[in-house]
């Protein structure tokens, strides 16, 4: 059992951790209730977001808070009965979004984001995964010249401070780049660095296939059965118990369910999101992902069709799907693009795991020797999976980590 590792959670983060550990010679079992990539890694917008150096802060303007509080927007909705349980994490989120503390979040977030393209390409080069990575970037559209001017200033700051590349498109250039847009916009920022993924689940599966080809094992099982077994760890599977010297908890929004039983209760909160695929009429095409600021949702061309992904929904964990945002977004999307009809029978729903300080939790689980954390990536699990996998594997091996891990240390939440 010496040197063996059990990785709980087979999303992009868990698969990446397992693959990096296996590349370093560890005996690794990857365990999940579902097949790899069927959680939040399945339904995201499919972007490796090199430009996302500024995490999403809690709104500071009263007008923005009141807009969201009205619960009629497209980009954010909430279930009233979820608010008592969210009050403390959201208050801490607001506190961490103050300018001085937000600057710390940006520094830690940007350091990880800066590595995302290199780390994905390091895993994908020479494998079937490369065919899924499209170097086309994505565009954010703005309705007014004032919005466009403010966006250009922010983009210039990202370029100056964080090495992010972009191109500015006026209304005519935007119309030429995406000729089937049906609504005029003042312009767009084309973020040119990001990779667009044509099928996010297929990318997770491609990395999982590498892991298996290298001798790793993937099993179905229930992570909540995790328990100490001597100096190591054990979980129960339909095939019987599985034991390992160390365990990595990479369960996304469900991580707290396991860590609380081990004495660690970070203030995780979930943002639910939905997606639906659509056909385009006639010969219409969408060349790259677009986010219309006026509407607040992303449209991305994928294998299954044009994927519409919604913003954030706050709900209690056991609440059934309520795709209100999708119902609000769909008519706006149909005015923006010539969408013909739904492809999927029902909307997909997933949960993004968020922390109040906008940084993931990566490192040793406090008070539990041989247990490690890799969760809390919010909207950036797909982007940061390989970077997290490498960072945690180096920490577990006792090797010098390729970037300072202190901003992501689990004990910051006590």
Short mmCIF file of C-alpha atoms in Angstrom, two decimals, residues 42 44-46 134 196-200 275-281 284-290 298-309 337-344:
data_model
loop_
_atom_site.label_atom_id
_atom_site.label_comp_id
_atom_site.label_asym_id
_atom_site.label_seq_id
_atom_site.Cartn_x
_atom_site.Cartn_y
_atom_site.Cartn_z
CA UNK A 42 -19.59 17.99 -18.54
CA UNK A 44 -19.39 24.21 -18.76
CA UNK A 45 -18.76 26.73 -21.51
CA UNK A 46 -15.76 24.81 -22.82
CA UNK A 134 -9.42 25.02 -30.78
CA UNK A 196 -12.16 26.63 -26.96
CA UNK A 197 -13.08 23.00 -26.27
CA UNK A 198 -15.50 21.39 -28.72
CA UNK A 199 -16.60 18.77 -26.16
CA UNK A 200 -15.57 19.32 -22.50
CA UNK A 275 -27.06 24.41 -20.46
CA UNK A 276 -28.97 23.51 -23.59
CA UNK A 277 -27.82 22.86 -27.17
CA UNK A 278 -29.50 24.38 -30.22
CA UNK A 279 -29.43 23.98 -33.96
CA UNK A 280 -28.86 26.97 -36.25
CA UNK A 281 -31.18 27.71 -39.16
CA UNK A 284 -25.87 29.97 -40.26
CA UNK A 285 -22.70 29.45 -38.21
CA UNK A 286 -21.17 30.69 -35.00
CA UNK A 287 -17.41 30.82 -35.45
CA UNK A 288 -16.35 31.17 -31.80
CA UNK A 289 -17.89 31.42 -28.33
CA UNK A 290 -19.58 34.73 -27.56
CA UNK A 298 -22.51 32.37 -23.15
CA UNK A 299 -23.17 30.81 -26.56
CA UNK A 300 -20.49 28.37 -27.72
CA UNK A 301 -20.23 26.23 -30.87
CA UNK A 302 -19.72 22.59 -29.88
CA UNK A 303 -20.02 19.12 -31.34
CA UNK A 304 -23.59 18.78 -30.07
CA UNK A 305 -24.72 22.19 -31.37
CA UNK A 306 -24.60 25.74 -30.06
CA UNK A 307 -24.42 25.46 -26.27
CA UNK A 308 -26.15 28.13 -24.19
CA UNK A 309 -24.77 28.20 -20.63
CA UNK A 337 -28.61 34.25 -33.31
CA UNK A 338 -30.87 32.29 -35.70
CA UNK A 339 -31.41 29.38 -33.31
CA UNK A 340 -33.85 26.87 -34.75
CA UNK A 341 -34.63 24.42 -31.98
CA UNK A 342 -33.43 22.55 -28.93
CA UNK A 343 -31.20 19.51 -29.36
CA UNK A 344 -31.39 18.09 -25.82
#
